[in-house]
Amino acid sequence: MVTDRPDINQVLSQMRDLRSQIQSPSSNIQTGIQQVGQQAPQGVERPDFSDMLKTAVDNVNSLQKESKALAQAYERGEEGVDLPQVMIGLQKSSVSFEAMTQVRNKLVDAYEKIMNMPI
């Protein structure tokens, strides 16, 4: 159980980094929303939502592939692969898939709400 603590700390630090990026003083929340035809200032690169979503899906996919490979290696009896390692890998992939499913559900819900808005 202690072996997964660095992973939890790493995930927490990533979440904090993302939160600080979102709440940075240069974000549109702090400086006001830009007009629709206005471009971002030179040298400022905005994160693309589709790229972020694709990266997240790719990460979930790679975790699932790694956990499947670990499970198969354990089933074959390869040395250096122990049961706790396999179980942790499977739990990581399961949790990441559940999180991705929740994100997808929220996106679909938001889309449906937008589509049902009166014009």
PDB file of C-alpha atoms in Angstrom:
ATOM      1  CA  MET A   1       0.000   0.000   0.000  1.00  0.00           C
ATOM      2  CA  VAL A   2       2.924   2.326   0.652  1.00  0.00           C
ATOM      3  CA  THR A   3       4.291   1.780  -2.866  1.00  0.00           C
ATOM      4  CA  ASP A   4       1.471   3.755  -4.494  1.00  0.00           C
ATOM      5  CA  ARG A   5       2.006   6.879  -2.356  1.00  0.00           C
ATOM      6  CA  PRO A   6       4.499   8.502  -4.774  1.00  0.00           C
ATOM      7  CA  ASP A   7       1.924   8.026  -7.522  1.00  0.00           C
ATOM      8  CA  ILE A   8      -0.750   9.729  -5.451  1.00  0.00           C
ATOM      9  CA  ASN A   9       1.603  12.571  -4.610  1.00  0.00           C
ATOM     10  CA  GLN A  10       2.537  12.896  -8.271  1.00  0.00           C
ATOM     11  CA  VAL A  11      -1.129  13.060  -9.288  1.00  0.00           C
ATOM     12  CA  LEU A  12      -1.837  15.641  -6.593  1.00  0.00           C
ATOM     13  CA  SER A  13       1.082  17.789  -7.729  1.00  0.00           C
ATOM     14  CA  GLN A  14      -0.131  17.586 -11.336  1.00  0.00           C
ATOM     15  CA  MET A  15      -3.602  18.654 -10.231  1.00  0.00           C
ATOM     16  CA  ARG A  16      -2.144  21.582  -8.301  1.00  0.00           C
ATOM     17  CA  ASP A  17      -0.060  22.609 -11.321  1.00  0.00           C
ATOM     18  CA  LEU A  18      -3.134  22.533 -13.558  1.00  0.00           C
ATOM     19  CA  ARG A  19      -5.129  24.531 -11.030  1.00  0.00           C
ATOM     20  CA  SER A  20      -2.386  27.146 -10.776  1.00  0.00           C
ATOM     21  CA  GLN A  21      -2.233  27.382 -14.577  1.00  0.00           C
ATOM     22  CA  ILE A  22      -5.979  27.933 -14.727  1.00  0.00           C
ATOM     23  CA  GLN A  23      -5.945  30.507 -11.940  1.00  0.00           C
ATOM     24  CA  SER A  24      -2.829  32.335 -13.143  1.00  0.00           C
ATOM     25  CA  PRO A  25      -3.095  36.145 -13.350  1.00  0.00           C
ATOM     26  CA  SER A  26      -2.721  36.004 -17.127  1.00  0.00           C
ATOM     27  CA  SER A  27      -5.859  33.911 -17.569  1.00  0.00           C
ATOM     28  CA  ASN A  28      -9.029  35.396 -19.055  1.00  0.00           C
ATOM     29  CA  ILE A  29     -10.823  34.978 -15.732  1.00  0.00           C
ATOM     30  CA  GLN A  30      -8.545  37.538 -14.111  1.00  0.00           C
ATOM     31  CA  THR A  31      -8.105  39.938 -17.058  1.00  0.00           C
ATOM     32  CA  GLY A  32     -11.640  39.819 -18.409  1.00  0.00           C
ATOM     33  CA  ILE A  33     -13.085  37.854 -21.281  1.00  0.00           C
ATOM     34  CA  GLN A  34     -11.743  38.845 -24.685  1.00  0.00           C
ATOM     35  CA  GLN A  35     -14.053  39.834 -27.495  1.00  0.00           C
ATOM     36  CA  VAL A  36     -15.002  37.092 -29.913  1.00  0.00           C
ATOM     37  CA  GLY A  37     -12.910  38.154 -32.947  1.00  0.00           C
ATOM     38  CA  GLN A  38      -9.946  39.322 -30.886  1.00  0.00           C
ATOM     39  CA  GLN A  39      -6.747  37.300 -31.022  1.00  0.00           C
ATOM     40  CA  ALA A  40      -4.509  36.340 -28.123  1.00  0.00           C
ATOM     41  CA  PRO A  41      -1.470  38.560 -27.533  1.00  0.00           C
ATOM     42  CA  GLN A  42       1.710  37.614 -29.378  1.00  0.00           C
ATOM     43  CA  GLY A  43       3.803  34.969 -27.646  1.00  0.00           C
ATOM     44  CA  VAL A  44       0.925  33.691 -25.491  1.00  0.00           C
ATOM     45  CA  GLU A  45      -0.024  30.149 -26.359  1.00  0.00           C
ATOM     46  CA  ARG A  46      -3.401  28.980 -25.148  1.00  0.00           C
ATOM     47  CA  PRO A  47      -4.006  25.329 -24.387  1.00  0.00           C
ATOM     48  CA  ASP A  48      -6.279  23.673 -26.902  1.00  0.00           C
ATOM     49  CA  PHE A  49      -9.119  21.736 -25.261  1.00  0.00           C
ATOM     50  CA  SER A  50      -9.148  19.062 -27.943  1.00  0.00           C
ATOM     51  CA  ASP A  51      -5.392  18.503 -27.498  1.00  0.00           C
ATOM     52  CA  MET A  52      -5.801  18.247 -23.732  1.00  0.00           C
ATOM     53  CA  LEU A  53      -8.665  15.774 -24.130  1.00  0.00           C
ATOM     54  CA  LYS A  54      -6.716  13.711 -26.662  1.00  0.00           C
ATOM     55  CA  THR A  55      -3.713  13.612 -24.325  1.00  0.00           C
ATOM     56  CA  ALA A  56      -5.928  12.449 -21.460  1.00  0.00           C
ATOM     57  CA  VAL A  57      -7.487   9.700 -23.586  1.00  0.00           C
ATOM     58  CA  ASP A  58      -4.033   8.618 -24.774  1.00  0.00           C
ATOM     59  CA  ASN A  59      -2.825   8.445 -21.154  1.00  0.00           C
ATOM     60  CA  VAL A  60      -5.797   6.271 -20.179  1.00  0.00           C
ATOM     61  CA  ASN A  61      -5.136   4.049 -23.173  1.00  0.00           C
ATOM     62  CA  SER A  62      -1.446   3.660 -22.315  1.00  0.00           C
ATOM     63  CA  LEU A  63      -2.281   2.825 -18.677  1.00  0.00           C
ATOM     64  CA  GLN A  64      -4.700   0.146 -19.838  1.00  0.00           C
ATOM     65  CA  LYS A  65      -2.137  -1.319 -22.238  1.00  0.00           C
ATOM     66  CA  GLU A  66       0.545  -1.358 -19.523  1.00  0.00           C
ATOM     67  CA  SER A  67      -1.748  -3.029 -17.004  1.00  0.00           C
ATOM     68  CA  LYS A  68      -2.809  -5.632 -19.564  1.00  0.00           C
ATOM     69  CA  ALA A  69       0.834  -6.353 -20.400  1.00  0.00           C
ATOM     70  CA  LEU A  70       1.672  -6.685 -16.683  1.00  0.00           C
ATOM     71  CA  ALA A  71      -1.240  -9.054 -16.127  1.00  0.00           C
ATOM     72  CA  GLN A  72      -0.224 -11.197 -19.094  1.00  0.00           C
ATOM     73  CA  ALA A  73       3.390 -11.264 -17.932  1.00  0.00           C
ATOM     74  CA  TYR A  74       2.250 -12.391 -14.477  1.00  0.00           C
ATOM     75  CA  GLU A  75       0.033 -15.078 -15.997  1.00  0.00           C
ATOM     76  CA  ARG A  76       2.994 -16.376 -18.018  1.00  0.00           C
ATOM     77  CA  GLY A  77       5.025 -16.516 -14.821  1.00  0.00           C
ATOM     78  CA  GLU A  78       7.729 -14.093 -15.894  1.00  0.00           C
ATOM     79  CA  GLU A  79      10.257 -13.195 -13.229  1.00  0.00           C
ATOM     80  CA  GLY A  80      10.239  -9.676 -11.831  1.00  0.00           C
ATOM     81  CA  VAL A  81       6.445  -9.315 -12.071  1.00  0.00           C
ATOM     82  CA  ASP A  82       4.700  -9.735  -8.747  1.00  0.00           C
ATOM     83  CA  LEU A  83       1.016  -9.720  -7.868  1.00  0.00           C
ATOM     84  CA  PRO A  84       0.941  -6.368  -5.991  1.00  0.00           C
ATOM     85  CA  GLN A  85       2.542  -4.675  -8.998  1.00  0.00           C
ATOM     86  CA  VAL A  86      -0.118  -6.165 -11.275  1.00  0.00           C
ATOM     87  CA  MET A  87      -2.967  -5.212  -8.948  1.00  0.00           C
ATOM     88  CA  ILE A  88      -1.720  -1.621  -8.624  1.00  0.00           C
ATOM     89  CA  GLY A  89      -1.444  -1.346 -12.411  1.00  0.00           C
ATOM     90  CA  LEU A  90      -4.960  -2.692 -12.862  1.00  0.00           C
ATOM     91  CA  GLN A  91      -6.347  -0.278 -10.260  1.00  0.00           C
ATOM     92  CA  LYS A  92      -4.572   2.674 -11.889  1.00  0.00           C
ATOM     93  CA  SER A  93      -6.080   1.841 -15.257  1.00  0.00           C
ATOM     94  CA  SER A  94      -9.501   1.273 -13.719  1.00  0.00           C
ATOM     95  CA  VAL A  95      -9.496   4.586 -11.854  1.00  0.00           C
ATOM     96  CA  SER A  96      -8.246   6.502 -14.891  1.00  0.00           C
ATOM     97  CA  PHE A  97     -10.932   4.911 -17.074  1.00  0.00           C
ATOM     98  CA  GLU A  98     -13.639   5.779 -14.535  1.00  0.00           C
ATOM     99  CA  ALA A  99     -12.404   9.374 -14.402  1.00  0.00           C
ATOM    100  CA  MET A 100     -12.415   9.593 -18.197  1.00  0.00           C
ATOM    101  CA  THR A 101     -15.948   8.194 -18.246  1.00  0.00           C
ATOM    102  CA  GLN A 102     -17.073  10.868 -15.795  1.00  0.00           C
ATOM    103  CA  VAL A 103     -15.470  13.587 -17.932  1.00  0.00           C
ATOM    104  CA  ARG A 104     -17.229  12.215 -20.991  1.00  0.00           C
ATOM    105  CA  ASN A 105     -20.556  12.168 -19.137  1.00  0.00           C
ATOM    106  CA  LYS A 106     -20.092  15.796 -18.076  1.00  0.00           C
ATOM    107  CA  LEU A 107     -19.223  16.816 -21.644  1.00  0.00           C
ATOM    108  CA  VAL A 108     -22.289  15.075 -23.039  1.00  0.00           C
ATOM    109  CA  ASP A 109     -24.452  16.675 -20.342  1.00  0.00           C
ATOM    110  CA  ALA A 110     -23.044  20.136 -21.122  1.00  0.00           C
ATOM    111  CA  TYR A 111     -23.606  19.585 -24.852  1.00  0.00           C
ATOM    112  CA  GLU A 112     -27.206  18.543 -24.248  1.00  0.00           C
ATOM    113  CA  LYS A 113     -27.824  21.592 -22.063  1.00  0.00           C
ATOM    114  CA  ILE A 114     -26.386  23.891 -24.719  1.00  0.00           C
ATOM    115  CA  MET A 115     -28.457  22.266 -27.445  1.00  0.00           C
ATOM    116  CA  ASN A 116     -31.639  22.654 -25.368  1.00  0.00           C
ATOM    117  CA  MET A 117     -31.063  26.367 -24.668  1.00  0.00           C
ATOM    118  CA  PRO A 118     -33.728  28.631 -26.115  1.00  0.00           C
ATOM    119  CA  ILE A 119     -32.508  30.936 -28.847  1.00  0.00           C
TER     120      ILE A 119
END
